[in-house]
Coordinates of N, CA, C and O and ligand atoms in Angstrom, one line a residue:
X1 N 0.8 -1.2 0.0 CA 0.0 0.0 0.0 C 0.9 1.3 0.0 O 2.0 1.3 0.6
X2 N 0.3 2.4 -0.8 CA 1.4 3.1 -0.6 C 0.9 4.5 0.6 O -0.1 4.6 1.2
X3 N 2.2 5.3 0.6 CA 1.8 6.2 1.8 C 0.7 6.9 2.0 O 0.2 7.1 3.1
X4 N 0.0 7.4 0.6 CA -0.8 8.0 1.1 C -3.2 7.1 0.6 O -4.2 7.3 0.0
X5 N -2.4 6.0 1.6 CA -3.4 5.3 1.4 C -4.8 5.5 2.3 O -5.8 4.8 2.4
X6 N -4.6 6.9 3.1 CA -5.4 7.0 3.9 C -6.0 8.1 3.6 O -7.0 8.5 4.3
X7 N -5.3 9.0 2.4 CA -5.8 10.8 2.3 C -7.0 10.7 1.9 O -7.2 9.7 1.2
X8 N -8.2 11.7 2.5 CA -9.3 12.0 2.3 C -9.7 12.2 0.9 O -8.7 12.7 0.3
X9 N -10.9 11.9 0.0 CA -11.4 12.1 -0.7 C -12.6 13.0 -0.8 O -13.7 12.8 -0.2
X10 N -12.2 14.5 -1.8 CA -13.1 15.3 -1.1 C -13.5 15.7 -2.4 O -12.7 15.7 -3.3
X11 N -15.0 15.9 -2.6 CA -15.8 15.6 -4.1 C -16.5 17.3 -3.7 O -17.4 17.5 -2.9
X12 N -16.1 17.9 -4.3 CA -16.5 19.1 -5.4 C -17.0 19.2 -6.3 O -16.9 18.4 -7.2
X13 N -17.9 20.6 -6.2 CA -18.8 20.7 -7.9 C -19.8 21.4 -7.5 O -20.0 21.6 -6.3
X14 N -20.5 21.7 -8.5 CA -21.6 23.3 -8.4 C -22.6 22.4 -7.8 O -22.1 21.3 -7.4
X15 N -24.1 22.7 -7.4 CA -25.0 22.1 -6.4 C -25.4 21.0 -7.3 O -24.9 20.9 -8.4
X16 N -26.2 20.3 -6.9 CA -26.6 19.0 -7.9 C -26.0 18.2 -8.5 O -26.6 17.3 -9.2
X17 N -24.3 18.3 -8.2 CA -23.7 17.4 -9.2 C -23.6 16.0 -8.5 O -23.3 14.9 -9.1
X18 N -24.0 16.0 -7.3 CA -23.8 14.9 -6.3 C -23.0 14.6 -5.2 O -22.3 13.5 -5.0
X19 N -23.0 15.2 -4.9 CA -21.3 15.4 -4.1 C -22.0 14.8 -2.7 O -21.1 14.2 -2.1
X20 N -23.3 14.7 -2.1 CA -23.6 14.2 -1.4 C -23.8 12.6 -1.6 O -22.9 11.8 -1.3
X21 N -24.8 12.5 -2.0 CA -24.7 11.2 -2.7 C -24.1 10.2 -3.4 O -24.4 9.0 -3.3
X22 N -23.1 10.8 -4.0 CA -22.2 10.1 -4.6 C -21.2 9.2 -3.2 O -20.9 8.1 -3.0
X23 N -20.8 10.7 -2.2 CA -20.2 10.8 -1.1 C -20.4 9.6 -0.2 O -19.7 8.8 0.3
X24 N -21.7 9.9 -0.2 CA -22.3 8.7 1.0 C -22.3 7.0 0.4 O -22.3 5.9 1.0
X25 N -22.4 7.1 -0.9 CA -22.0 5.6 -2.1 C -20.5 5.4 -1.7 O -20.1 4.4 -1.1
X26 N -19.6 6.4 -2.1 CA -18.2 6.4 -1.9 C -17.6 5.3 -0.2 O -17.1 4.2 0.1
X27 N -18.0 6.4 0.3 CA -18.2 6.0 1.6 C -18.5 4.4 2.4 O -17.9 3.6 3.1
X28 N -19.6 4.6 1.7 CA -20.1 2.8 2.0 C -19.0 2.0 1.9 O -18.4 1.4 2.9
X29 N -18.5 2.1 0.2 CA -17.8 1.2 -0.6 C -16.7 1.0 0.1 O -16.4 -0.2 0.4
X30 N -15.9 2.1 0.6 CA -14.6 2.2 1.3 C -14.6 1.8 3.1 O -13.6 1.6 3.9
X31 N -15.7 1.7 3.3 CA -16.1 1.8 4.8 C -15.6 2.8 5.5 O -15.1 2.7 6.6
X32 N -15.6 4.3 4.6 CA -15.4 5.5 5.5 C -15.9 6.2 6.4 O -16.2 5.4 7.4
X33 N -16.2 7.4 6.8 CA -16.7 7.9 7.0 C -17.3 9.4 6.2 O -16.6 10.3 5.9
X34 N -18.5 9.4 6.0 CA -18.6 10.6 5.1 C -18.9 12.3 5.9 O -19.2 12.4 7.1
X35 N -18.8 13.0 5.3 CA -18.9 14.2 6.1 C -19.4 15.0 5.1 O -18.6 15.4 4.3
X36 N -20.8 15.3 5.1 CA -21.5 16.6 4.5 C -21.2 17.9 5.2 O -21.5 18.1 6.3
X37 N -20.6 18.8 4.3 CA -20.0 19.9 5.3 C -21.3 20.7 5.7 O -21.5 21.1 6.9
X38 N -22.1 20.8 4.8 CA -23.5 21.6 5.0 C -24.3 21.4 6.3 O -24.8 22.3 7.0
X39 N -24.5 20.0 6.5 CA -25.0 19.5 7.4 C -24.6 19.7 8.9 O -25.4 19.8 9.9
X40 N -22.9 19.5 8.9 CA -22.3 19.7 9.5 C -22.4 21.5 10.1 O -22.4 22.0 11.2
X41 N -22.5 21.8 8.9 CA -22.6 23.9 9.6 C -23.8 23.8 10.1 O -24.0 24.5 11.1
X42 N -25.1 23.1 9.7 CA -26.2 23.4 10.0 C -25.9 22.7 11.6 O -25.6 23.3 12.6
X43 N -26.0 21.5 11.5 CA -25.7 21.1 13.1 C -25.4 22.0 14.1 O -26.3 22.3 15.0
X44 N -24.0 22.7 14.0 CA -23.4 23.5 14.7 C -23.9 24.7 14.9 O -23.8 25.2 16.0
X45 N -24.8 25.4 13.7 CA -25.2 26.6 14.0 C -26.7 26.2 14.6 O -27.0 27.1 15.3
X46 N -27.3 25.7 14.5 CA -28.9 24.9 14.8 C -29.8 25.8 13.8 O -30.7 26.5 14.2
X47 N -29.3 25.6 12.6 CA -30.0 26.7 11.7 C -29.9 26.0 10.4 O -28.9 25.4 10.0
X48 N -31.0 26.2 9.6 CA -30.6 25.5 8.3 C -30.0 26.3 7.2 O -30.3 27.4 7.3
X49 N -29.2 26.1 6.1 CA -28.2 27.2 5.5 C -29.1 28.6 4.7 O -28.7 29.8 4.6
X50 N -30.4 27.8 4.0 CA -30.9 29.2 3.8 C -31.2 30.4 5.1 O -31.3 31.6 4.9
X51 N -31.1 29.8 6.1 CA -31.8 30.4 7.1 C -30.4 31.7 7.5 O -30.3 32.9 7.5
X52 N -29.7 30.8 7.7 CA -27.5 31.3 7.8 C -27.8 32.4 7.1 O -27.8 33.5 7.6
X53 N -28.1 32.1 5.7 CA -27.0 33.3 4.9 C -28.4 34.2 4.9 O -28.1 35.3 4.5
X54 N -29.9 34.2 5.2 CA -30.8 35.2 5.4 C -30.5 35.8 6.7 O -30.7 37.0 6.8
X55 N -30.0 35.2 7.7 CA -29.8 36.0 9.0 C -28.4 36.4 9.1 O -28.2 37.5 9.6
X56 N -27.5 35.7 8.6 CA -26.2 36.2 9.2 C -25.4 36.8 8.2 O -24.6 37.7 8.5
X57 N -25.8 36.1 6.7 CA -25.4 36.6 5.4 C -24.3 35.8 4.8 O -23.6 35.0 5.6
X58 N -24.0 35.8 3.5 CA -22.9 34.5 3.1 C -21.7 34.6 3.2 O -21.1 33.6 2.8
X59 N -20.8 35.8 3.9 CA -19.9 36.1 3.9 C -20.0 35.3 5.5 O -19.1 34.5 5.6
X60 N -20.6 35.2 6.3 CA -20.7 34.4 7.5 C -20.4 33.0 7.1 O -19.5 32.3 7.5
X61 N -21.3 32.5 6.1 CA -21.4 31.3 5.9 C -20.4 30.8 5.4 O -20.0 29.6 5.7
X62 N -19.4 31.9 4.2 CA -17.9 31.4 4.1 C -17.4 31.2 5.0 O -17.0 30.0 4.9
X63 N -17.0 31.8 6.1 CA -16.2 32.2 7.1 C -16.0 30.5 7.5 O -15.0 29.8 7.4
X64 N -17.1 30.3 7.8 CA -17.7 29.1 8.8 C -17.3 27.5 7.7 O -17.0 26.5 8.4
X65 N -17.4 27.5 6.3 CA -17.3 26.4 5.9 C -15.5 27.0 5.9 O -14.8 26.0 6.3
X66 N -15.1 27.7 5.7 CA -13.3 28.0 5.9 C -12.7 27.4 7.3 O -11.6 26.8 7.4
X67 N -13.6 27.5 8.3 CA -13.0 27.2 9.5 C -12.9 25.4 9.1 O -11.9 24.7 8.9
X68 N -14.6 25.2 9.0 CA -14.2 23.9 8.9 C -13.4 22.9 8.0 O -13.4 21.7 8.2
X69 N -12.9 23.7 7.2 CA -11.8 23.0 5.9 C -10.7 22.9 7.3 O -10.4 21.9 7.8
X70 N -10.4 23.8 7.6 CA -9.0 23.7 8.4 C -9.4 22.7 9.4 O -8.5 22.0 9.5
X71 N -10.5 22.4 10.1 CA -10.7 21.7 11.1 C -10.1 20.0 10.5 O -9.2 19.2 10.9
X72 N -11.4 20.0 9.0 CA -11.0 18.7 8.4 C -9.5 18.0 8.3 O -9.0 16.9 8.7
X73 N -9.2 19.1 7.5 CA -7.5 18.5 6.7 C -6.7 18.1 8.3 O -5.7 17.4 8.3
X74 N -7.1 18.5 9.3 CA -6.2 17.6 9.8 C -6.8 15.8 10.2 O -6.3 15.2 11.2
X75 N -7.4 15.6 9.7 CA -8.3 14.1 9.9 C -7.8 13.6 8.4 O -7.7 14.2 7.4
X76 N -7.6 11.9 8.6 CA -7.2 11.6 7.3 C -8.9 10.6 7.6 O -9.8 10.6 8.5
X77 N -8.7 9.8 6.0 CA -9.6 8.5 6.0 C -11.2 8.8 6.2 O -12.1 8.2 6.7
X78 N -11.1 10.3 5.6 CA -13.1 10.7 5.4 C -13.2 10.6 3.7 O -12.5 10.4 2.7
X79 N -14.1 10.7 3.8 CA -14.6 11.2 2.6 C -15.9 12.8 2.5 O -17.1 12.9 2.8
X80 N -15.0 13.7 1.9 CA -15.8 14.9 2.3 C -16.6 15.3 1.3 O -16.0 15.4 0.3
X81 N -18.2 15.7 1.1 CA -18.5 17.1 0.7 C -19.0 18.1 0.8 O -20.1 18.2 1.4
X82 N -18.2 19.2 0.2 CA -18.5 20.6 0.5 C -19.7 20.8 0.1 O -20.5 20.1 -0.6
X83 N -19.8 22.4 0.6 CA -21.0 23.1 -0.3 C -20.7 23.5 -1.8 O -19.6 23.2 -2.0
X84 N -21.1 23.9 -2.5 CA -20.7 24.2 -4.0 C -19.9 25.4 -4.1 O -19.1 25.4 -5.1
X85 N -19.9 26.6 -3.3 CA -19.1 27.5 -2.9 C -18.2 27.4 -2.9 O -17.6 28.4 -3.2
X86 N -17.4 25.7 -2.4 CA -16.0 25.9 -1.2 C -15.2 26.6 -2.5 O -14.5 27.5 -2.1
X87 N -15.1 26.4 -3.8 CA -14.1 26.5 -5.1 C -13.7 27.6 -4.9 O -12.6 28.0 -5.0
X88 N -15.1 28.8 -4.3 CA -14.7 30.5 -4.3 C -13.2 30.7 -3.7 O -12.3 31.1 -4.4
X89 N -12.9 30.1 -2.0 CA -12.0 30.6 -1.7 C -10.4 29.4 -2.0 O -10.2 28.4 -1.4
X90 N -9.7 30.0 -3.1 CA -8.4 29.2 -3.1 C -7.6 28.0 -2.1 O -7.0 26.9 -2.3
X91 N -7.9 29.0 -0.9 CA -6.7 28.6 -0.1 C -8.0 27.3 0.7 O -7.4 26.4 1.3
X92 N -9.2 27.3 0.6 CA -10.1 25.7 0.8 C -9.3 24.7 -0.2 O -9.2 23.6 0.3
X93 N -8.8 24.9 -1.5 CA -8.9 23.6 -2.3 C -7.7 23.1 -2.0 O -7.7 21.8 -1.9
X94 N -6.4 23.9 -1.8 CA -5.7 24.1 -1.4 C -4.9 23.1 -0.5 O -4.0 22.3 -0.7
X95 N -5.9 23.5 0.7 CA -5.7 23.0 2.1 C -6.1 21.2 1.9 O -5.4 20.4 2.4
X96 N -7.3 20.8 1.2 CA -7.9 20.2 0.9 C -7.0 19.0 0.4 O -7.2 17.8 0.8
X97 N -5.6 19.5 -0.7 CA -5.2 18.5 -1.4 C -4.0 18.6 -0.6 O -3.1 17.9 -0.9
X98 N -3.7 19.3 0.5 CA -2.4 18.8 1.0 C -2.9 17.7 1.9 O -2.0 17.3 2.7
X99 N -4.1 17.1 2.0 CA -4.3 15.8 3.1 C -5.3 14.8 2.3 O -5.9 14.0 2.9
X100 N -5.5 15.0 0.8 CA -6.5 14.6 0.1 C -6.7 14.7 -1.4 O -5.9 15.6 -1.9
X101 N -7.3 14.2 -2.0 CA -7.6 13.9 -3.7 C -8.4 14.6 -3.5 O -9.0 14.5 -2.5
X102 N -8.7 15.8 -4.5 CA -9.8 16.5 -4.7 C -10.3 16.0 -6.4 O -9.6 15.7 -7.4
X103 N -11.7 16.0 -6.3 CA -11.9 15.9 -7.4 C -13.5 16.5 -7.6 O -14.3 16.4 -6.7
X104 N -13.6 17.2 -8.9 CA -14.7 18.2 -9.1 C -15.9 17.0 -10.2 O -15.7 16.4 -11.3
X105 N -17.0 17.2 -9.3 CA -18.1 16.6 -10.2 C -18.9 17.4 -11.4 O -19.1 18.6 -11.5
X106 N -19.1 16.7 -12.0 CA -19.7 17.6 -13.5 C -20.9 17.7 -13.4 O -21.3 17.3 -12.3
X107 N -21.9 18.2 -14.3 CA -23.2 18.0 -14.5 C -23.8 19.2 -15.2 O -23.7 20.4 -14.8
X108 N -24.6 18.8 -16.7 CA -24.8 20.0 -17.6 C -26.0 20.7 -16.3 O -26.4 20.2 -15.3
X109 N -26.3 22.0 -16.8 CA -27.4 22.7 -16.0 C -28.8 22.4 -16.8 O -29.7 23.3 -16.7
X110 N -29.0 21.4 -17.3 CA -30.4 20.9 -17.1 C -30.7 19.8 -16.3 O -31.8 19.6 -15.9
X111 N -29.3 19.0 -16.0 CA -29.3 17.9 -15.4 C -29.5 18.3 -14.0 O -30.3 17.7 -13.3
X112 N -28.4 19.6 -13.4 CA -28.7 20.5 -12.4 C -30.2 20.5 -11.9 O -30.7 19.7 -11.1
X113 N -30.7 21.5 -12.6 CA -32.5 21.9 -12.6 C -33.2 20.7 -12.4 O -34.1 20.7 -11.5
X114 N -33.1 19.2 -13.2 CA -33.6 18.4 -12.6 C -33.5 17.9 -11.4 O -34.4 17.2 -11.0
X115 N -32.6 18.1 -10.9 CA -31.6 17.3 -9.8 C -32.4 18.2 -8.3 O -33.2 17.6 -7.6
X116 N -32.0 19.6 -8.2 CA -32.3 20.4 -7.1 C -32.8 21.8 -7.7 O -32.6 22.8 -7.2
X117 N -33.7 21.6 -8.9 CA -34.8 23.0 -9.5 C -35.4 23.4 -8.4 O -35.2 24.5 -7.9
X118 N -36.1 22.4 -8.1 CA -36.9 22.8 -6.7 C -37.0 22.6 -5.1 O -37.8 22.6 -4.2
X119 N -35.8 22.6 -5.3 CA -35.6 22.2 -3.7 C -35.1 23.8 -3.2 O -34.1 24.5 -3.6
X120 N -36.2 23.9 -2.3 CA -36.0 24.9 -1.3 C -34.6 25.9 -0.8 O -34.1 26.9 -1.0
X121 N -34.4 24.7 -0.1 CA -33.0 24.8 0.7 C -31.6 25.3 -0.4 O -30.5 25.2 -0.1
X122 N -31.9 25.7 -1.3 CA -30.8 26.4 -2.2 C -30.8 27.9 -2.3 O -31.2 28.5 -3.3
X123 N -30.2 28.5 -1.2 CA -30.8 30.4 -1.3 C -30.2 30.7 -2.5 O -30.8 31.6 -3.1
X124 N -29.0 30.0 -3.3 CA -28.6 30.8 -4.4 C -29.3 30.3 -5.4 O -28.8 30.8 -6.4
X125 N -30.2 29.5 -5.7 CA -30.8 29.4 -6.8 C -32.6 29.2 -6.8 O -33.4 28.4 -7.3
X126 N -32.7 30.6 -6.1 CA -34.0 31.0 -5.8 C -34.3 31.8 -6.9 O -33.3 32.2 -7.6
X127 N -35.8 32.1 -7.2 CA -36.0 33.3 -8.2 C -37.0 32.8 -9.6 O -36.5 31.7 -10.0
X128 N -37.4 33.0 -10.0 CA -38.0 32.4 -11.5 C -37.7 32.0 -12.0 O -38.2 31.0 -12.3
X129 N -36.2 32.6 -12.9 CA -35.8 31.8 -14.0 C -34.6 31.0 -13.6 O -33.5 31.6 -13.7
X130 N -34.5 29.5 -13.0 CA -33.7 28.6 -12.1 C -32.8 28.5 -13.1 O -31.7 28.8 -12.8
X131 N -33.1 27.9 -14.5 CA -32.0 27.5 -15.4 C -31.0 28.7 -15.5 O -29.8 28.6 -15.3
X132 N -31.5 29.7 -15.7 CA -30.6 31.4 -15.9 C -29.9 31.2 -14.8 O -28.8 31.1 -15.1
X133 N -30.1 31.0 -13.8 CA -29.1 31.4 -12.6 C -28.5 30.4 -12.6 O -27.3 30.7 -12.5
X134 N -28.9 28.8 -12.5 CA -27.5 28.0 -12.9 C -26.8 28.3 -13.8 O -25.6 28.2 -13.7
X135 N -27.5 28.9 -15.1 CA -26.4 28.7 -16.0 C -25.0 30.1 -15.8 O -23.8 30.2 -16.0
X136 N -25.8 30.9 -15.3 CA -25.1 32.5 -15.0 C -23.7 31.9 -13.9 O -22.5 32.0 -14.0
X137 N -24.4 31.3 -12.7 CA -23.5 31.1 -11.9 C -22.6 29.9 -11.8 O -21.7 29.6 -11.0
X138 N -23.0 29.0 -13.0 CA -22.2 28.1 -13.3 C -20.9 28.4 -14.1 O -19.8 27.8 -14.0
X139 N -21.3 29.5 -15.2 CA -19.9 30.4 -15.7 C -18.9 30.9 -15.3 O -17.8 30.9 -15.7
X140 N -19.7 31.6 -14.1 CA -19.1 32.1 -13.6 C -17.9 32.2 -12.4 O -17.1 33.1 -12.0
X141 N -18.2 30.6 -11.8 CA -17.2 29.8 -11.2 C -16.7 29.3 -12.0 O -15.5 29.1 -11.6
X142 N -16.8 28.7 -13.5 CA -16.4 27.9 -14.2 C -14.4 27.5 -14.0 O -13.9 26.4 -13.9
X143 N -13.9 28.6 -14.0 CA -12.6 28.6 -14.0 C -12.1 28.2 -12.8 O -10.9 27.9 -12.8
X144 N -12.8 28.1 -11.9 CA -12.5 27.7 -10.3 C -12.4 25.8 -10.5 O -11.4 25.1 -10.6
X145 N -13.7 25.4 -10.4 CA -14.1 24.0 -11.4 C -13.2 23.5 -12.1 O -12.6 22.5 -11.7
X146 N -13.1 23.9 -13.1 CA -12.0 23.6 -14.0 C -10.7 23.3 -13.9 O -10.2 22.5 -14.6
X147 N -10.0 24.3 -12.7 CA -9.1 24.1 -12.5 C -8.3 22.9 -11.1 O -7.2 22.7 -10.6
X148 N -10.0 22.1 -11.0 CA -9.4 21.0 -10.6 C -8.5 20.0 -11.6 O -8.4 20.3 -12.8
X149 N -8.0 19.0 -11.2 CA -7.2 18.3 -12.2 C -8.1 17.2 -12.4 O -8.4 16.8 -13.5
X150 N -8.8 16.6 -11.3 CA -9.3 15.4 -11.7 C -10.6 15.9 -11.6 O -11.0 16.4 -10.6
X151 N -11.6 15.6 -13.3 CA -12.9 15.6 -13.7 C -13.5 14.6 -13.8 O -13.0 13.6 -14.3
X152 N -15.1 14.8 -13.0 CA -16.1 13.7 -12.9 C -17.0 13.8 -13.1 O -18.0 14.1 -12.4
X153 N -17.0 13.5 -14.6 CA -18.8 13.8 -15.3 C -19.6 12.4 -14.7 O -19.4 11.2 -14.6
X154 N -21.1 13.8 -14.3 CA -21.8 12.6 -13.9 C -23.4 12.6 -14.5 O -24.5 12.3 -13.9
X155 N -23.2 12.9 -15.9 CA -24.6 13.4 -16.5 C -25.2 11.5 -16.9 O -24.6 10.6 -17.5
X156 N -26.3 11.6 -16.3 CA -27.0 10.3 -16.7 C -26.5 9.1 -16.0 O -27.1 8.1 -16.2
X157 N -25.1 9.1 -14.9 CA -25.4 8.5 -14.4 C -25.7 8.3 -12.7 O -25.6 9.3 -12.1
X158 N -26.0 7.2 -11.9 CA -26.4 7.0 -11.4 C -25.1 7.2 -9.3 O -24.1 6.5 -9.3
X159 N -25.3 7.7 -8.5 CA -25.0 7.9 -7.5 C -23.7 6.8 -7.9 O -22.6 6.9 -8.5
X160 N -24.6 5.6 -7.1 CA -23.2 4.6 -7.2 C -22.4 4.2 -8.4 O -21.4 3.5 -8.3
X161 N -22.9 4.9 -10.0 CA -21.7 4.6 -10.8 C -20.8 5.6 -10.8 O -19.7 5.5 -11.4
X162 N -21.2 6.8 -10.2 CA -20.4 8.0 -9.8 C -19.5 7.4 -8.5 O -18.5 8.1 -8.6
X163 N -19.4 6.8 -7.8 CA -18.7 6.3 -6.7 C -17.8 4.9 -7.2 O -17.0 4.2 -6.5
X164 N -18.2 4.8 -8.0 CA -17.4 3.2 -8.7 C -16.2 4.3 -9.5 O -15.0 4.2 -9.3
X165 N -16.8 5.3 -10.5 CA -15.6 6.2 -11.5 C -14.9 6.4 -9.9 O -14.2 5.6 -9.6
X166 N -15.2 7.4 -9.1 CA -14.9 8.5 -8.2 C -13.5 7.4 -7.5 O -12.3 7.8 -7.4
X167 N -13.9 6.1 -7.2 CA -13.1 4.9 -6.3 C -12.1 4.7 -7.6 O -11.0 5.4 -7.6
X168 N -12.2 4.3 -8.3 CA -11.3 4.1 -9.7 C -10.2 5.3 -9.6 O -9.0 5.2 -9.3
X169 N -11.0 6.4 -9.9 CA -10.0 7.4 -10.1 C -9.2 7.6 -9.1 O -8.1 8.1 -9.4
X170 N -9.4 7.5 -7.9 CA -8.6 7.8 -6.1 C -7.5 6.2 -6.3 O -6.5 6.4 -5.7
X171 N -7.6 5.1 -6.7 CA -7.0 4.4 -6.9 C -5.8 4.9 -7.8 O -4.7 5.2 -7.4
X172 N -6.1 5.0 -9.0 CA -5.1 5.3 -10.0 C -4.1 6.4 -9.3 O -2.9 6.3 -9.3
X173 N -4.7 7.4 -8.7 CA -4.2 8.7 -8.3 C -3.0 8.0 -7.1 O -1.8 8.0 -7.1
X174 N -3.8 7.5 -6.5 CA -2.8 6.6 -5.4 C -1.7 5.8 -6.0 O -0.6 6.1 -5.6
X175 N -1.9 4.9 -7.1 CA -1.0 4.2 -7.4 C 0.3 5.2 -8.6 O 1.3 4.7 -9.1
X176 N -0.1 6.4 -8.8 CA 0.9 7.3 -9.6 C 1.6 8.3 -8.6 O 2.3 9.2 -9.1
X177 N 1.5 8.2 -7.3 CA 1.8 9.3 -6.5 C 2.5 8.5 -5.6 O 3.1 9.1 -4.6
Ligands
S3P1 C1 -23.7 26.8 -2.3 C2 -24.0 25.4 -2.4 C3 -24.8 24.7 -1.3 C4 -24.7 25.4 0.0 C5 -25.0 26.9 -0.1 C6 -24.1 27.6 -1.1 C7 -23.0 27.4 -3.4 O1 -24.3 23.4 -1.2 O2 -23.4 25.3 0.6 O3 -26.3 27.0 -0.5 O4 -22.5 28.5 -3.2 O5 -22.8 26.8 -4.4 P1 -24.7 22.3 -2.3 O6 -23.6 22.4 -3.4 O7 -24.5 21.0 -1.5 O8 -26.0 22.5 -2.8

């Protein structure tokens, strides 16, 4: 086995791409532990996240998923994911690959809209026209995304065959490093 047979696997990507689900498939497979960061801030704050960034605002809610990157990376042998945000601040992805494989999930923005169109709990993709705003704010991270190294398109398929690629590719990565 080689040294870094224990670094965390931490699955990025705009909302809907799966990063939960995929996570908690991942997880199973590996007998990890998974860690929804979202869940995790809501825990802590006893507040649910649209509720955060209406009362406290999202510059709070950065703050707060920043602390918890630092808290993670010192934990090996999870499997993490973030909110779709974490990409904004550098020094999260950063931190992320000095104890872990990062890898960014794909998904066109209609696949998006079907995925979490209507789910509530998304303050950034509130408003009438849902496709416009994924697709606006999907551009507009785009370069953040992108500039992960390892891509994981996951249009059409299913949680666990996103966790079968996602295990594949953390192998390979393992056995070249
Ligand atoms: C956000 C994505 C959400 C959540 C918050 C902000 C974003 O997480 O952290 O609403 O900025 O993309 P999901 O990607 O799990 O929906």
């Amino acid at each position: 086995m080689s040294s870094d047979a224990q670094r965390n696997i931490i699955l990025v990507g705009f909302m809907g791409t799966g990063k939960t689900s995929t996570g908690e498939a991942v997880a199973v497979r590996l007998k990890r532990k998974f860690i929804d960061m979202d869940t995790m801030i809501e825990e802590r704050e006893g507040m649910p996240i649209p509720r955060i960034f209406a009362e406290k605002g999202e510059l709070y809610f950065r703050r707060l998923e920043r602390d918890l990157v630092t808290e993670l990376v010192t934990v090996l042998d999870l499997v993490i994911g973030p909110g779709g945000g974490i990409v904004l601040n550098p020094s999260n992805i950063r931190d992320f690959q000095s104890t872990g494989v990062v890898m960014c999930l794909r998904a066109k923005p209609e696949t998006i809209l079907a995925r979490v169109g209507h789910d509530p709990n998304r303050p950034l993709l509130q408003g009438d026209d849902k496709l416009g705003r994924i697709r606006e704010l999907m551009e507009k991270r785009k370069p953040l995304y992108d500039a992960i190294p390892i891509q994981v398109d996951t249009d059409g398929l299913t949680p666990d065959q996103v966790a079968v690629k996602v295990i594949d590719l953390y192998r390979r990565h393992q056995d070249s490093h």
